[in-house]
Coordinates of C-alpha atoms in Angstrom, one line a residue:
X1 CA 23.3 5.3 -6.6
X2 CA 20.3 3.6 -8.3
X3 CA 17.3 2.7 -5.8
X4 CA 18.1 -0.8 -3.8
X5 CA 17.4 -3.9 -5.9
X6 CA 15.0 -5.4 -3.7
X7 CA 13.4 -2.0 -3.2
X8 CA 12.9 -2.0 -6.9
X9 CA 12.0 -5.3 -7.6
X10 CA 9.2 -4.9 -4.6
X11 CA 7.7 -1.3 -6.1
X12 CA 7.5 -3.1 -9.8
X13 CA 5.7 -6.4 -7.7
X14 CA 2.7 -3.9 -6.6
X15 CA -0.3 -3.2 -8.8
X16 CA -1.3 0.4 -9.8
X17 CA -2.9 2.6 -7.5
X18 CA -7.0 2.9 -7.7
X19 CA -8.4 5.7 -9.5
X20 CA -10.4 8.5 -7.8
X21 CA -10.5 10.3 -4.3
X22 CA -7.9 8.7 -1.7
X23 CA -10.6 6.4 1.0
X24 CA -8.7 6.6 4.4
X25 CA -11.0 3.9 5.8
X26 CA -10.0 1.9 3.3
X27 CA -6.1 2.5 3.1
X28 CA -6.0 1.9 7.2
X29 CA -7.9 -1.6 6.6
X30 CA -5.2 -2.4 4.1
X31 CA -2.2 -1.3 6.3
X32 CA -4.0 -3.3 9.1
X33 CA -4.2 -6.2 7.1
X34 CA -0.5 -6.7 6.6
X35 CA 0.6 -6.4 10.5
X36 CA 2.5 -9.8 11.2
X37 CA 1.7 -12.0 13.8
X38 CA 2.3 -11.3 17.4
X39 CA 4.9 -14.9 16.9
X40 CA 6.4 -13.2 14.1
X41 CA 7.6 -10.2 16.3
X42 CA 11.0 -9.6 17.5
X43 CA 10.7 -10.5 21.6
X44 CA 11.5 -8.2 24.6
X45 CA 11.6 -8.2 28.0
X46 CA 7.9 -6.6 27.6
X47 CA 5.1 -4.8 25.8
X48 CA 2.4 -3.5 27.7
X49 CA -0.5 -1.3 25.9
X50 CA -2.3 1.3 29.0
X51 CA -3.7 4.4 28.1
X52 CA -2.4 7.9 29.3
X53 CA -4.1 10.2 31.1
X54 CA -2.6 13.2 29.9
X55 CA -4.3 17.3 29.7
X56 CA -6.0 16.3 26.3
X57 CA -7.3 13.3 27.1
X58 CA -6.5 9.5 27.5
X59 CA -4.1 8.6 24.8
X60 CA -3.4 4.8 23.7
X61 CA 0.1 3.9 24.2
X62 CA 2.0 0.8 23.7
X63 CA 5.6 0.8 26.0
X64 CA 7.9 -1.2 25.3
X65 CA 10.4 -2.8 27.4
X66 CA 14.0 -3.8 26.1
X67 CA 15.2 -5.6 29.2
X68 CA 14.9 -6.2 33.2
X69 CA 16.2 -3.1 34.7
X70 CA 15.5 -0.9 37.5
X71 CA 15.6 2.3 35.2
X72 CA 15.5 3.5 31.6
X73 CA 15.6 6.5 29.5
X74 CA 12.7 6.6 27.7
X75 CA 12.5 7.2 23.9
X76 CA 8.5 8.8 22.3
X77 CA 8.0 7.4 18.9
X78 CA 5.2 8.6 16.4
X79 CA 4.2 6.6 13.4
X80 CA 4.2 7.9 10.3
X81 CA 1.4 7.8 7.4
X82 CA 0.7 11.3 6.2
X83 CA -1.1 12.3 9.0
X84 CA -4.0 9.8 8.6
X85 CA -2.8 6.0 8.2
X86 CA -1.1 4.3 10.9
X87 CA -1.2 2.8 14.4
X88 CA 0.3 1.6 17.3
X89 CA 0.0 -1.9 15.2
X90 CA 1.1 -0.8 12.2
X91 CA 4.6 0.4 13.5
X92 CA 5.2 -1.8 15.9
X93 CA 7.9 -3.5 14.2
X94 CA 9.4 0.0 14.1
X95 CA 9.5 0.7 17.6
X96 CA 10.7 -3.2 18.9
X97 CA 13.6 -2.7 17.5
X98 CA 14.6 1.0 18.4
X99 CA 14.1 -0.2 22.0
X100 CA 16.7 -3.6 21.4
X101 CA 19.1 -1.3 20.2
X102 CA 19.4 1.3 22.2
X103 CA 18.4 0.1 25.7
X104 CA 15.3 2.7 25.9
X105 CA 11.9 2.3 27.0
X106 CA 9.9 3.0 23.7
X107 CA 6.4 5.0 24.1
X108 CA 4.5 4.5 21.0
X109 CA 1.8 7.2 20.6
X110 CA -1.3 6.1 19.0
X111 CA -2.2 9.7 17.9
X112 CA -5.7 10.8 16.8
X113 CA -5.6 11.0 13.0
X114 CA -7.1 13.5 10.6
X115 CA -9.4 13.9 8.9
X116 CA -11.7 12.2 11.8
X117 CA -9.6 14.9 13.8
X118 CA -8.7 18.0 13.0
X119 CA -5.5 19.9 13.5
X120 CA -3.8 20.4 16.2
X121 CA -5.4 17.1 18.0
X122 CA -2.6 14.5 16.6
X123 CA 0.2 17.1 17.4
X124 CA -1.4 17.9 21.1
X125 CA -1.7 14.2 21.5
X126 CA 2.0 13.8 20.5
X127 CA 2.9 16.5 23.1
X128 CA 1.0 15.7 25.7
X129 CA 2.7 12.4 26.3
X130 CA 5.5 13.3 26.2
X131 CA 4.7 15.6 28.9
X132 CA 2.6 12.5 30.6
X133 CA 6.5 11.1 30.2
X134 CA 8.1 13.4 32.4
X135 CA 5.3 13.7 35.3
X136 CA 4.9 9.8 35.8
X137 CA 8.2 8.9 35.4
X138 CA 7.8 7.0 38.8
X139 CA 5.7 4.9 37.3
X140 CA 7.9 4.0 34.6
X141 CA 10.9 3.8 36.0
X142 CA 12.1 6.9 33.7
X143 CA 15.5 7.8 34.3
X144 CA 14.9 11.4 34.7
X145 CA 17.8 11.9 32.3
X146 CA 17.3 10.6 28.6
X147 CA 14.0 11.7 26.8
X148 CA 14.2 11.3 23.3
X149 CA 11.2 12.0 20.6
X150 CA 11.2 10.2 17.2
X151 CA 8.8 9.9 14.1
X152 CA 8.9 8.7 10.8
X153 CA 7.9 10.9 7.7
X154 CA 5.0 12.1 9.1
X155 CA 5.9 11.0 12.8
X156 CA 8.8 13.3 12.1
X157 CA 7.3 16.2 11.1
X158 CA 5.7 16.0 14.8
X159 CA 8.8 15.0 16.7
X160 CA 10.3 18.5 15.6
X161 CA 7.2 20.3 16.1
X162 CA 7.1 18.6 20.0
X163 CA 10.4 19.1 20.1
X164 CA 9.8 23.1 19.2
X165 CA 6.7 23.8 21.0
X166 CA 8.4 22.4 24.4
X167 CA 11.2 24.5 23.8
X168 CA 8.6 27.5 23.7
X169 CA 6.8 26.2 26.9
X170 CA 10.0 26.2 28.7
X171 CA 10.0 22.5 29.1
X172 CA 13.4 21.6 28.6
X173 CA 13.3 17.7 29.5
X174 CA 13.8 16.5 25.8
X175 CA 17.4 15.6 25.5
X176 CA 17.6 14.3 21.8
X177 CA 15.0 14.7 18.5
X178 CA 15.3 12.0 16.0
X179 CA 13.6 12.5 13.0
X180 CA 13.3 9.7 10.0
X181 CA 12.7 11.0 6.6
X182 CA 10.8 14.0 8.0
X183 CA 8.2 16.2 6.3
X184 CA 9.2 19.4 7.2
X185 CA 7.5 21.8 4.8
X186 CA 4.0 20.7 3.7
X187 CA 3.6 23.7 0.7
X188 CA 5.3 21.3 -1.3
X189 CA 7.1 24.2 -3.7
X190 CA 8.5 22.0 -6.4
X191 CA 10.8 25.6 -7.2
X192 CA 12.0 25.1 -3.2
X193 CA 13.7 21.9 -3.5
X194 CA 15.3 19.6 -6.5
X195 CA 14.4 16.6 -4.6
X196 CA 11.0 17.2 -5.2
X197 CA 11.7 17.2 -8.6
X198 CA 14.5 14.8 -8.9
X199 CA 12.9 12.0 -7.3
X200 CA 9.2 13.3 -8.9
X201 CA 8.4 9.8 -10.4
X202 CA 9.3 6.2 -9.3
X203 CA 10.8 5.6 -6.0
X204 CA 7.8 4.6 -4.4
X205 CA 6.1 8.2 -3.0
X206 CA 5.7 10.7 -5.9
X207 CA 5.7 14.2 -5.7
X208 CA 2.7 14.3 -6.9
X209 CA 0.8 12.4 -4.1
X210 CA 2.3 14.5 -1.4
X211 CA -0.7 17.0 -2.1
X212 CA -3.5 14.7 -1.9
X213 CA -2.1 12.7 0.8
X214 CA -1.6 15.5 3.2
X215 CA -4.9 17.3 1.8
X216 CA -6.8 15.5 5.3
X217 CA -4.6 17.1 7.3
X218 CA -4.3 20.1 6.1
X219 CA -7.6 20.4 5.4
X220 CA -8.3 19.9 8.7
X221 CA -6.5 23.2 9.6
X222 CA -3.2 22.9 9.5
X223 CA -1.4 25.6 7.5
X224 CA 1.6 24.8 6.0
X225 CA 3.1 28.5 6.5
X226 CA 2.7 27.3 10.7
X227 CA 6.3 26.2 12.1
X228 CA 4.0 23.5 13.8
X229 CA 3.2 22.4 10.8
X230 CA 6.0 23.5 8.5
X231 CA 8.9 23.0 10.9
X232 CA 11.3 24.3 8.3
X233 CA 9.7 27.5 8.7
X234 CA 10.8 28.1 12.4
X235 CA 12.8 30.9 11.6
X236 CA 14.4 30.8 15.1
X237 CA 16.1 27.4 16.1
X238 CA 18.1 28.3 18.6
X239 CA 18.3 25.9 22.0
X240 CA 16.3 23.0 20.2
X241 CA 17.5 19.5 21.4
X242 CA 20.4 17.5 19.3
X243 CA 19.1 16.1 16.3
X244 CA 19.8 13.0 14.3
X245 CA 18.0 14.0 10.5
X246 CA 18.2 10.4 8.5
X247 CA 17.0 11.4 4.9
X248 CA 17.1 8.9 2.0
X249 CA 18.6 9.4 -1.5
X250 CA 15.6 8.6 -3.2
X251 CA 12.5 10.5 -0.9
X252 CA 11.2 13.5 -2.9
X253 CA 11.4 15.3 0.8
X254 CA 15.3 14.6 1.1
X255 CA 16.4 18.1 0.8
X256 CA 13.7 19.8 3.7
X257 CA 15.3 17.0 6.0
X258 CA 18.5 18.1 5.1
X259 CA 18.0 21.7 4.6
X260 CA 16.8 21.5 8.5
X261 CA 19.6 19.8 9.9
X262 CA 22.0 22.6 8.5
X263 CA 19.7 25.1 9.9
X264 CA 19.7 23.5 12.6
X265 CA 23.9 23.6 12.6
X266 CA 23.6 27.3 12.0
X267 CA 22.0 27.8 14.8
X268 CA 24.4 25.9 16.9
X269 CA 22.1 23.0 17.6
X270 CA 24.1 20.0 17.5
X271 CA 22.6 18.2 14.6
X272 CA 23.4 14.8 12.6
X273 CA 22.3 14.5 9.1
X274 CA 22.4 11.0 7.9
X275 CA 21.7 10.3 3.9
X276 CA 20.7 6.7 3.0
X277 CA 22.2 5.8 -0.4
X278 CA 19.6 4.0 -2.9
X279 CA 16.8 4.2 -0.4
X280 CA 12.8 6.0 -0.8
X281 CA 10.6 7.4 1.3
X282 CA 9.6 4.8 4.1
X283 CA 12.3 2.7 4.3
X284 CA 12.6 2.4 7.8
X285 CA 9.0 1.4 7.9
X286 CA 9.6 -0.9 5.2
X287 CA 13.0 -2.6 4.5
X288 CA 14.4 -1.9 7.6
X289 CA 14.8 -5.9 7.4
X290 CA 17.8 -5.1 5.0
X291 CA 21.2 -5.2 6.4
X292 CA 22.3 -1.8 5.3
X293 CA 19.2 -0.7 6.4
X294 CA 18.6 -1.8 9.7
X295 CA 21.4 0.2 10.2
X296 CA 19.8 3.1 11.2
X297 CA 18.8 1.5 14.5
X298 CA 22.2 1.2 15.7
X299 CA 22.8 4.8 14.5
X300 CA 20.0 6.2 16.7
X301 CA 21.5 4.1 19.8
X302 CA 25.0 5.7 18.8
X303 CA 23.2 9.3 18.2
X304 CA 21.5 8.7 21.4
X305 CA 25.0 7.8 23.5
X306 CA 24.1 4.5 24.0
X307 CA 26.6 2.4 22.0

């Protein structure tokens, strides 16, 4: 299937990138800049930003309340942007509606971001609420039954890394792992997978900006031969949570997403692996306001057993 239409029409709308070294200052001021208004935002029951106090530190985090009710599961999302871009702000519109749909409480992390920090800060951050999750349940009227991670691109890429390094710690609370177009091996071996060279040029992410647009984070320490890192690498991934893997046709990292969800069937991990036909990289981020599209919410909610 060609891309979407109005995917297409909306990549030929935008001018051509700016020559030289990437400026993450300057990308974060531009993602800023296109956050809608708090009117504009789809309404729930609540949205409170507080700050955890977790092992690593306090932690910014924006919860999100579907609806009056005396308990919830609870549902940890991480943003993506390659590691550096991205905020509680900029996702928001990501997380309000996960929450509608399924009934969960949605933690959004607002993660410290390389290259300001280096690696593993972002992914201890990640962890460490949902850890922060499970001891003050109490306090938000957590379940103690449904904990779910999920991440976008990026966001992914940490959801299965929490969702590993828990299973290593023997904390066995997370019940499901949800991971949106994930970047799951960041060596980017064009010989590895034909996505990478199928969708090389024109849907939006290029194969040939994954190197430069990861190069803060992984040159803050992260090594793409780490399973924390790489999560495709894992070579053991037995007893990790269900999984719902949603890939798009068009992402250059389509078949790592997908490679990992039959990994993950081989080792007897319930997982779910979701292609989305004429979508790119981001599209949950993006044009989640498309019907077929939006779609993906009520998948999660079905994934997650809420339907």
């Amino acid at each position: 299937m060609t891309l979407h239409p109005e995917i297409a029409e909306f990549l030929a709308s935008l001018p051509a990138p700016p020559e030289g070294p990437l400026d993450p200052v300057a990308m974060r001021a531009a993602d800023e800049a296109h956050v809608a208004p708090l009117a504009e935002r789809l309404p729930l029951h609540a949205v409170d930003d507080v700050t955890a106090k977790t092992a690593v530190g306090e932690i910014p985090v924006r919860i999100y309340t579907p609806v009056e009710a005396d308990s919830y599961g609870v549902l940890v999302y991480f943003h993506g942007g390659a590691f550096f871009l991205g905020s509680l702000e900029t996702h928001d519109h990501v997380a309000r509606p996960l929450a509608k749909e399924t009934g969960l409480k949605v933690v959004s992390v607002g993660y410290r971001l390389a290259p300001e920090a280096a690696f593993p800060a972002g992914l201890d951050d990640c962890y460490a609420v949902v850890r922060w999750v499970a001891e003050e349940g109490t306090g938000l009227a957590w379940d103690g039954e449904t904990l779910a991670v999920a991440g976008d691109s990026s966001g992914g890429t940490f959801a299965a890394a929490v969702a590993a390094r828990a299973h290593d710690d023997g904390f066995h609370r997370i019940t499901h792992q949800i991971l949106y177009y994930p970047s799951l091996d960041l060596d980017f071996d064009v010989d590895r997978y034909a996505s990478l060279r199928e969708n090389a040029v024109g849907y939006g992410l290029e194969t040939a900006g994954l190197k430069p647009f990861n190069a803060f984070y992984l040159d803050s320490g992260a090594d793409p031969a780490d399973p924390l890192v790489s999560p495709v690498k894992r070579t053991d991934l037995t007893g990790l949570p269900p999984a719902l893997v949603v890939t798009a046709e068009h992402d250059p990292m389509r078949d790592e997403g997908e490679l990992y969800g039959e990994r993950l069937r081989e080792a007897g991990v319930e997982a779910t692996v979701s292609r989305y036909e004429g979508a790119g990289h981001g599209f949950v981020q993006h044009f989640s306001w498309i019907p077929e599209y939006h779609a993906v919410f009520t998948q999660t909610r079905d994934f997650l057993g809420r339907g």
